[in-house]
Amino acid sequence: MADEVLENPIAMRDLYLDNECKATIAIGAPFPVDEANEEFWCHYQIVGFGKGRIKKGIGIDALQALCIALYNASNDLYFSDEYREGKLKWEGGITIADLGLPVSDGMLENVREIRSQIEASRHRGSNS
């Protein structure tokens, strides 16, 4: 677990590992890195599994930095071992494998395939 903590997040979401442990995604407010406002950063952190490091999305304005932070957090979760093993879930998901996070166009097919595998595995497990 990381020693650093993202302070003053603007949004958070709780996820669950095997219905027991909680993992939390925290998103910070985008901010300009330079006085000319030519680059913005938006920090995010996933705590509860993995290294828990504070990471960032980088954009040319605050909205792009926020969107990229969400996509990065989404990729970190959807491609984690915990998600691929079907252990990670969100209570508000439409399906058992839905974490309710945006997926970039370039990753959409991969995430759909992983979701299908998780749902098929859970379906087989419930029929046993």
Short mmCIF file of N, CA and C in Angstrom, two decimals:
data_model
loop_
_atom_site.label_atom_id
_atom_site.label_comp_id
_atom_site.label_asym_id
_atom_site.label_seq_id
_atom_site.Cartn_x
_atom_site.Cartn_y
_atom_site.Cartn_z
N MET A 1 0.84 -1.18 0.00
CA MET A 1 0.00 0.00 0.00
C MET A 1 0.89 1.24 0.00
N ALA A 2 0.44 2.24 -0.67
CA ALA A 2 1.24 3.47 -0.78
C ALA A 2 1.12 4.31 0.49
N ASP A 3 2.17 5.07 0.78
CA ASP A 3 2.14 5.99 1.91
C ASP A 3 1.47 7.29 1.54
N GLU A 4 1.47 7.62 0.25
CA GLU A 4 0.89 8.88 -0.19
C GLU A 4 -0.63 8.75 -0.33
N VAL A 5 -1.31 9.87 -0.07
CA VAL A 5 -2.77 9.88 -0.17
C VAL A 5 -3.18 11.09 -1.00
N LEU A 6 -4.06 10.87 -1.97
CA LEU A 6 -4.57 11.97 -2.78
C LEU A 6 -5.48 12.83 -1.91
N GLU A 7 -5.10 14.08 -1.74
CA GLU A 7 -5.87 14.98 -0.87
C GLU A 7 -6.98 15.68 -1.65
N ASN A 8 -8.07 15.93 -0.98
CA ASN A 8 -9.22 16.68 -1.52
C ASN A 8 -9.72 16.16 -2.86
N PRO A 9 -10.03 14.86 -2.96
CA PRO A 9 -10.55 14.35 -4.23
C PRO A 9 -11.90 14.99 -4.56
N ILE A 10 -12.16 15.15 -5.85
CA ILE A 10 -13.45 15.71 -6.28
C ILE A 10 -14.46 14.60 -6.55
N ALA A 11 -13.99 13.37 -6.70
CA ALA A 11 -14.88 12.24 -6.95
C ALA A 11 -14.22 10.97 -6.45
N MET A 12 -15.06 10.06 -5.93
CA MET A 12 -14.55 8.77 -5.45
C MET A 12 -15.55 7.68 -5.81
N ARG A 13 -15.04 6.47 -5.96
CA ARG A 13 -15.90 5.32 -6.20
C ARG A 13 -15.32 4.14 -5.44
N ASP A 14 -16.19 3.41 -4.75
CA ASP A 14 -15.78 2.19 -4.06
C ASP A 14 -16.07 0.99 -4.94
N LEU A 15 -15.11 0.11 -5.02
CA LEU A 15 -15.24 -1.17 -5.71
C LEU A 15 -14.99 -2.26 -4.67
N TYR A 16 -15.39 -3.48 -5.00
CA TYR A 16 -15.22 -4.56 -4.05
C TYR A 16 -14.45 -5.71 -4.66
N LEU A 17 -13.57 -6.29 -3.85
CA LEU A 17 -12.78 -7.45 -4.24
C LEU A 17 -13.38 -8.66 -3.54
N ASP A 18 -13.89 -9.61 -4.29
CA ASP A 18 -14.48 -10.82 -3.70
C ASP A 18 -15.52 -10.51 -2.63
N ASN A 19 -16.27 -9.44 -2.80
CA ASN A 19 -17.33 -9.04 -1.88
C ASN A 19 -16.84 -8.71 -0.48
N GLU A 20 -15.55 -8.62 -0.27
CA GLU A 20 -15.03 -8.37 1.07
C GLU A 20 -14.24 -7.08 1.15
N CYS A 21 -13.06 -7.08 0.57
CA CYS A 21 -12.17 -5.92 0.65
C CYS A 21 -12.67 -4.81 -0.25
N LYS A 22 -12.43 -3.60 0.19
CA LYS A 22 -12.84 -2.45 -0.60
C LYS A 22 -11.63 -1.85 -1.31
N ALA A 23 -11.82 -1.46 -2.54
CA ALA A 23 -10.83 -0.69 -3.30
C ALA A 23 -11.50 0.63 -3.65
N THR A 24 -10.78 1.71 -3.56
CA THR A 24 -11.35 3.03 -3.82
C THR A 24 -10.56 3.74 -4.91
N ILE A 25 -11.31 4.33 -5.85
CA ILE A 25 -10.72 5.20 -6.87
C ILE A 25 -10.99 6.63 -6.41
N ALA A 26 -9.97 7.45 -6.38
CA ALA A 26 -10.13 8.87 -6.03
C ALA A 26 -9.58 9.70 -7.19
N ILE A 27 -10.35 10.70 -7.60
CA ILE A 27 -9.96 11.60 -8.69
C ILE A 27 -9.79 13.00 -8.12
N GLY A 28 -8.66 13.62 -8.40
CA GLY A 28 -8.42 14.99 -7.94
C GLY A 28 -8.91 16.02 -8.94
N ALA A 29 -8.88 17.27 -8.53
CA ALA A 29 -9.26 18.37 -9.42
C ALA A 29 -8.12 18.66 -10.40
N PRO A 30 -8.45 18.87 -11.68
CA PRO A 30 -7.41 19.25 -12.64
C PRO A 30 -6.83 20.61 -12.26
N PHE A 31 -5.55 20.80 -12.56
CA PHE A 31 -4.91 22.07 -12.24
C PHE A 31 -3.84 22.38 -13.29
N PRO A 32 -3.59 23.69 -13.54
CA PRO A 32 -2.55 24.06 -14.51
C PRO A 32 -1.17 23.81 -13.92
N VAL A 33 -0.26 23.36 -14.77
CA VAL A 33 1.11 23.08 -14.34
C VAL A 33 1.99 24.30 -14.53
N ASP A 34 1.63 25.15 -15.48
CA ASP A 34 2.45 26.33 -15.76
C ASP A 34 1.59 27.59 -15.75
N GLU A 35 2.23 28.72 -15.68
CA GLU A 35 1.50 29.99 -15.63
C GLU A 35 0.76 30.31 -16.92
N ALA A 36 1.21 29.76 -18.02
CA ALA A 36 0.56 30.02 -19.31
C ALA A 36 -0.68 29.15 -19.52
N ASN A 37 -0.96 28.25 -18.59
CA ASN A 37 -2.10 27.33 -18.70
C ASN A 37 -2.06 26.51 -19.98
N GLU A 38 -0.87 26.07 -20.35
CA GLU A 38 -0.71 25.27 -21.57
C GLU A 38 -0.72 23.77 -21.29
N GLU A 39 -0.63 23.40 -20.01
CA GLU A 39 -0.67 21.99 -19.65
C GLU A 39 -1.37 21.85 -18.30
N PHE A 40 -2.27 20.88 -18.23
CA PHE A 40 -3.00 20.61 -16.99
C PHE A 40 -2.75 19.18 -16.56
N TRP A 41 -2.76 18.96 -15.27
CA TRP A 41 -2.65 17.62 -14.71
C TRP A 41 -3.90 17.33 -13.89
N CYS A 42 -4.26 16.06 -13.83
CA CYS A 42 -5.36 15.62 -12.98
C CYS A 42 -4.90 14.32 -12.31
N HIS A 43 -4.70 14.36 -11.00
CA HIS A 43 -4.22 13.19 -10.28
C HIS A 43 -5.37 12.22 -9.99
N TYR A 44 -5.01 10.95 -9.90
CA TYR A 44 -5.95 9.92 -9.46
C TYR A 44 -5.18 8.87 -8.69
N GLN A 45 -5.92 8.12 -7.87
CA GLN A 45 -5.29 7.08 -7.07
C GLN A 45 -6.28 5.93 -6.88
N ILE A 46 -5.76 4.73 -6.96
CA ILE A 46 -6.55 3.53 -6.67
C ILE A 46 -5.93 2.91 -5.42
N VAL A 47 -6.70 2.84 -4.36
CA VAL A 47 -6.22 2.31 -3.08
C VAL A 47 -7.00 1.04 -2.76
N GLY A 48 -6.30 0.03 -2.27
CA GLY A 48 -6.96 -1.21 -1.87
C GLY A 48 -6.36 -2.42 -2.53
N PHE A 49 -5.66 -2.21 -3.62
CA PHE A 49 -4.86 -3.26 -4.25
C PHE A 49 -3.84 -2.58 -5.15
N GLY A 50 -2.86 -3.32 -5.57
CA GLY A 50 -1.79 -2.73 -6.36
C GLY A 50 -0.92 -1.85 -5.48
N LYS A 51 -0.19 -0.95 -6.10
CA LYS A 51 0.77 -0.13 -5.37
C LYS A 51 0.15 1.12 -4.75
N GLY A 52 -1.02 1.52 -5.19
CA GLY A 52 -1.69 2.68 -4.62
C GLY A 52 -1.01 4.01 -4.90
N ARG A 53 -0.16 4.03 -5.92
CA ARG A 53 0.55 5.27 -6.25
C ARG A 53 -0.42 6.32 -6.80
N ILE A 54 -0.08 7.57 -6.57
CA ILE A 54 -0.82 8.66 -7.20
C ILE A 54 -0.30 8.80 -8.62
N LYS A 55 -1.22 8.74 -9.58
CA LYS A 55 -0.88 8.86 -11.00
C LYS A 55 -1.60 10.08 -11.56
N LYS A 56 -1.42 10.35 -12.86
CA LYS A 56 -2.05 11.55 -13.42
C LYS A 56 -2.46 11.38 -14.87
N GLY A 57 -3.45 12.18 -15.23
CA GLY A 57 -3.80 12.40 -16.62
C GLY A 57 -3.27 13.77 -16.99
N ILE A 58 -2.77 13.91 -18.21
CA ILE A 58 -2.20 15.18 -18.66
C ILE A 58 -2.97 15.65 -19.89
N GLY A 59 -3.35 16.93 -19.91
CA GLY A 59 -4.09 17.46 -21.05
C GLY A 59 -3.73 18.90 -21.34
N ILE A 60 -4.26 19.40 -22.45
CA ILE A 60 -4.00 20.80 -22.82
C ILE A 60 -4.97 21.75 -22.11
N ASP A 61 -6.01 21.19 -21.50
CA ASP A 61 -6.90 21.98 -20.66
C ASP A 61 -7.41 21.07 -19.53
N ALA A 62 -8.15 21.66 -18.60
CA ALA A 62 -8.59 20.91 -17.43
C ALA A 62 -9.49 19.74 -17.79
N LEU A 63 -10.38 19.93 -18.75
CA LEU A 63 -11.31 18.87 -19.12
C LEU A 63 -10.57 17.68 -19.74
N GLN A 64 -9.62 17.95 -20.62
CA GLN A 64 -8.86 16.85 -21.22
C GLN A 64 -8.05 16.10 -20.15
N ALA A 65 -7.45 16.81 -19.22
CA ALA A 65 -6.69 16.16 -18.15
C ALA A 65 -7.60 15.27 -17.30
N LEU A 66 -8.81 15.76 -16.99
CA LEU A 66 -9.78 14.97 -16.23
C LEU A 66 -10.19 13.72 -16.99
N CYS A 67 -10.52 13.87 -18.27
CA CYS A 67 -10.92 12.72 -19.09
C CYS A 67 -9.80 11.69 -19.18
N ILE A 68 -8.58 12.15 -19.38
CA ILE A 68 -7.46 11.21 -19.49
C ILE A 68 -7.20 10.52 -18.16
N ALA A 69 -7.35 11.23 -17.06
CA ALA A 69 -7.21 10.59 -15.75
C ALA A 69 -8.25 9.48 -15.58
N LEU A 70 -9.49 9.74 -16.00
CA LEU A 70 -10.54 8.71 -15.92
C LEU A 70 -10.23 7.52 -16.81
N TYR A 71 -9.78 7.78 -18.04
CA TYR A 71 -9.40 6.68 -18.93
C TYR A 71 -8.23 5.88 -18.36
N ASN A 72 -7.24 6.57 -17.81
CA ASN A 72 -6.09 5.87 -17.23
C ASN A 72 -6.51 5.01 -16.05
N ALA A 73 -7.34 5.55 -15.17
CA ALA A 73 -7.82 4.77 -14.03
C ALA A 73 -8.62 3.57 -14.51
N SER A 74 -9.45 3.79 -15.52
CA SER A 74 -10.23 2.71 -16.11
C SER A 74 -9.33 1.60 -16.65
N ASN A 75 -8.30 1.98 -17.40
CA ASN A 75 -7.36 0.99 -17.93
C ASN A 75 -6.65 0.25 -16.81
N ASP A 76 -6.22 0.98 -15.77
CA ASP A 76 -5.55 0.33 -14.64
C ASP A 76 -6.45 -0.74 -14.03
N LEU A 77 -7.73 -0.46 -13.92
CA LEU A 77 -8.66 -1.41 -13.29
C LEU A 77 -9.06 -2.54 -14.23
N TYR A 78 -9.49 -2.20 -15.45
CA TYR A 78 -9.97 -3.24 -16.37
C TYR A 78 -8.87 -4.21 -16.79
N PHE A 79 -7.62 -3.78 -16.74
CA PHE A 79 -6.53 -4.67 -17.12
C PHE A 79 -5.75 -5.20 -15.92
N SER A 80 -6.31 -5.03 -14.73
CA SER A 80 -5.67 -5.56 -13.52
C SER A 80 -5.94 -7.06 -13.41
N ASP A 81 -5.06 -7.76 -12.72
CA ASP A 81 -5.27 -9.19 -12.48
C ASP A 81 -6.56 -9.42 -11.71
N GLU A 82 -6.86 -8.54 -10.76
CA GLU A 82 -8.07 -8.68 -9.95
C GLU A 82 -9.33 -8.64 -10.82
N TYR A 83 -9.35 -7.74 -11.79
CA TYR A 83 -10.52 -7.66 -12.67
C TYR A 83 -10.58 -8.87 -13.60
N ARG A 84 -9.46 -9.22 -14.21
CA ARG A 84 -9.43 -10.35 -15.14
C ARG A 84 -9.84 -11.66 -14.46
N GLU A 85 -9.56 -11.77 -13.17
CA GLU A 85 -9.94 -12.97 -12.42
C GLU A 85 -11.39 -12.91 -11.94
N GLY A 86 -12.09 -11.84 -12.27
CA GLY A 86 -13.50 -11.71 -11.90
C GLY A 86 -13.72 -11.35 -10.44
N LYS A 87 -12.71 -10.83 -9.79
CA LYS A 87 -12.81 -10.51 -8.36
C LYS A 87 -13.27 -9.09 -8.08
N LEU A 88 -13.16 -8.21 -9.05
CA LEU A 88 -13.42 -6.79 -8.85
C LEU A 88 -14.80 -6.44 -9.38
N LYS A 89 -15.61 -5.77 -8.55
CA LYS A 89 -16.94 -5.37 -9.03
C LYS A 89 -17.40 -4.07 -8.39
N TRP A 90 -18.39 -3.48 -9.02
CA TRP A 90 -19.01 -2.25 -8.56
C TRP A 90 -20.49 -2.54 -8.36
N GLU A 91 -21.04 -2.10 -7.23
CA GLU A 91 -22.44 -2.39 -6.92
C GLU A 91 -23.42 -1.78 -7.92
N GLY A 92 -23.03 -0.68 -8.58
CA GLY A 92 -23.93 -0.01 -9.51
C GLY A 92 -23.83 -0.51 -10.94
N GLY A 93 -23.03 -1.54 -11.18
CA GLY A 93 -22.80 -2.03 -12.54
C GLY A 93 -24.04 -2.63 -13.17
N ILE A 94 -24.22 -2.40 -14.46
CA ILE A 94 -25.34 -2.96 -15.21
C ILE A 94 -25.19 -4.47 -15.31
N THR A 95 -23.96 -4.92 -15.50
CA THR A 95 -23.66 -6.35 -15.50
C THR A 95 -22.63 -6.61 -14.40
N ILE A 96 -22.40 -7.86 -14.11
CA ILE A 96 -21.46 -8.24 -13.05
C ILE A 96 -20.05 -7.73 -13.33
N ALA A 97 -19.70 -7.53 -14.59
CA ALA A 97 -18.34 -7.13 -14.96
C ALA A 97 -18.22 -5.63 -15.26
N ASP A 98 -19.28 -4.85 -15.03
CA ASP A 98 -19.27 -3.43 -15.34
C ASP A 98 -18.77 -2.63 -14.15
N LEU A 99 -17.70 -1.86 -14.34
CA LEU A 99 -17.19 -1.00 -13.28
C LEU A 99 -17.70 0.44 -13.41
N GLY A 100 -18.47 0.71 -14.48
CA GLY A 100 -19.06 2.03 -14.65
C GLY A 100 -18.06 3.12 -14.96
N LEU A 101 -16.98 2.76 -15.61
CA LEU A 101 -15.95 3.75 -15.95
C LEU A 101 -15.82 3.87 -17.47
N PRO A 102 -15.43 5.04 -17.96
CA PRO A 102 -15.29 5.20 -19.41
C PRO A 102 -14.14 4.35 -19.94
N VAL A 103 -14.34 3.86 -21.15
CA VAL A 103 -13.31 3.06 -21.82
C VAL A 103 -12.99 3.75 -23.14
N SER A 104 -11.72 3.99 -23.39
CA SER A 104 -11.33 4.66 -24.64
C SER A 104 -11.63 3.74 -25.83
N ASP A 105 -11.86 4.35 -26.99
CA ASP A 105 -12.17 3.58 -28.20
C ASP A 105 -11.13 2.51 -28.48
N GLY A 106 -9.86 2.85 -28.28
CA GLY A 106 -8.78 1.91 -28.57
C GLY A 106 -8.76 0.69 -27.66
N MET A 107 -9.40 0.78 -26.51
CA MET A 107 -9.40 -0.33 -25.55
C MET A 107 -10.75 -1.05 -25.46
N LEU A 108 -11.76 -0.50 -26.13
CA LEU A 108 -13.12 -1.00 -25.98
C LEU A 108 -13.26 -2.48 -26.31
N GLU A 109 -12.72 -2.92 -27.42
CA GLU A 109 -12.85 -4.34 -27.81
C GLU A 109 -12.19 -5.25 -26.79
N ASN A 110 -11.01 -4.86 -26.31
CA ASN A 110 -10.32 -5.67 -25.30
C ASN A 110 -11.14 -5.78 -24.02
N VAL A 111 -11.70 -4.66 -23.57
CA VAL A 111 -12.50 -4.67 -22.35
C VAL A 111 -13.76 -5.50 -22.55
N ARG A 112 -14.40 -5.39 -23.70
CA ARG A 112 -15.59 -6.21 -23.98
C ARG A 112 -15.27 -7.70 -23.91
N GLU A 113 -14.12 -8.08 -24.46
CA GLU A 113 -13.72 -9.49 -24.44
C GLU A 113 -13.48 -9.97 -23.00
N ILE A 114 -12.80 -9.16 -22.21
CA ILE A 114 -12.55 -9.53 -20.82
C ILE A 114 -13.87 -9.62 -20.06
N ARG A 115 -14.77 -8.64 -20.26
CA ARG A 115 -16.09 -8.68 -19.60
C ARG A 115 -16.84 -9.95 -19.96
N SER A 116 -16.84 -10.32 -21.23
CA SER A 116 -17.54 -11.53 -21.67
C SER A 116 -16.98 -12.77 -20.98
N GLN A 117 -15.67 -12.84 -20.87
CA GLN A 117 -15.04 -13.98 -20.20
C GLN A 117 -15.44 -14.05 -18.73
N ILE A 118 -15.46 -12.91 -18.06
CA ILE A 118 -15.85 -12.87 -16.65
C ILE A 118 -17.30 -13.30 -16.48
N GLU A 119 -18.19 -12.74 -17.32
CA GLU A 119 -19.61 -13.07 -17.21
C GLU A 119 -19.85 -14.54 -17.51
N ALA A 120 -19.17 -15.09 -18.52
CA ALA A 120 -19.32 -16.51 -18.85
C ALA A 120 -18.81 -17.38 -17.70
N SER A 121 -17.71 -17.00 -17.11
CA SER A 121 -17.14 -17.75 -15.99
C SER A 121 -18.08 -17.74 -14.80
N ARG A 122 -18.65 -16.60 -14.49
CA ARG A 122 -19.58 -16.50 -13.36
C ARG A 122 -20.85 -17.28 -13.65
N HIS A 123 -21.30 -17.25 -14.92
CA HIS A 123 -22.50 -17.98 -15.29
C HIS A 123 -22.27 -19.48 -15.13
N ARG A 124 -21.10 -19.97 -15.60
CA ARG A 124 -20.77 -21.39 -15.44
C ARG A 124 -20.70 -21.76 -13.97
N GLY A 125 -20.13 -20.88 -13.16
CA GLY A 125 -20.00 -21.14 -11.72
C GLY A 125 -21.34 -21.21 -11.02
N SER A 126 -22.32 -20.44 -11.48
CA SER A 126 -23.64 -20.47 -10.84
C SER A 126 -24.47 -21.67 -11.28
N ASN A 127 -24.08 -22.32 -12.37
CA ASN A 127 -24.79 -23.51 -12.84
C ASN A 127 -24.22 -24.80 -12.28
N SER A 128 -23.17 -24.70 -11.51
CA SER A 128 -22.53 -25.91 -10.97
C SER A 128 -23.26 -26.43 -9.77
#
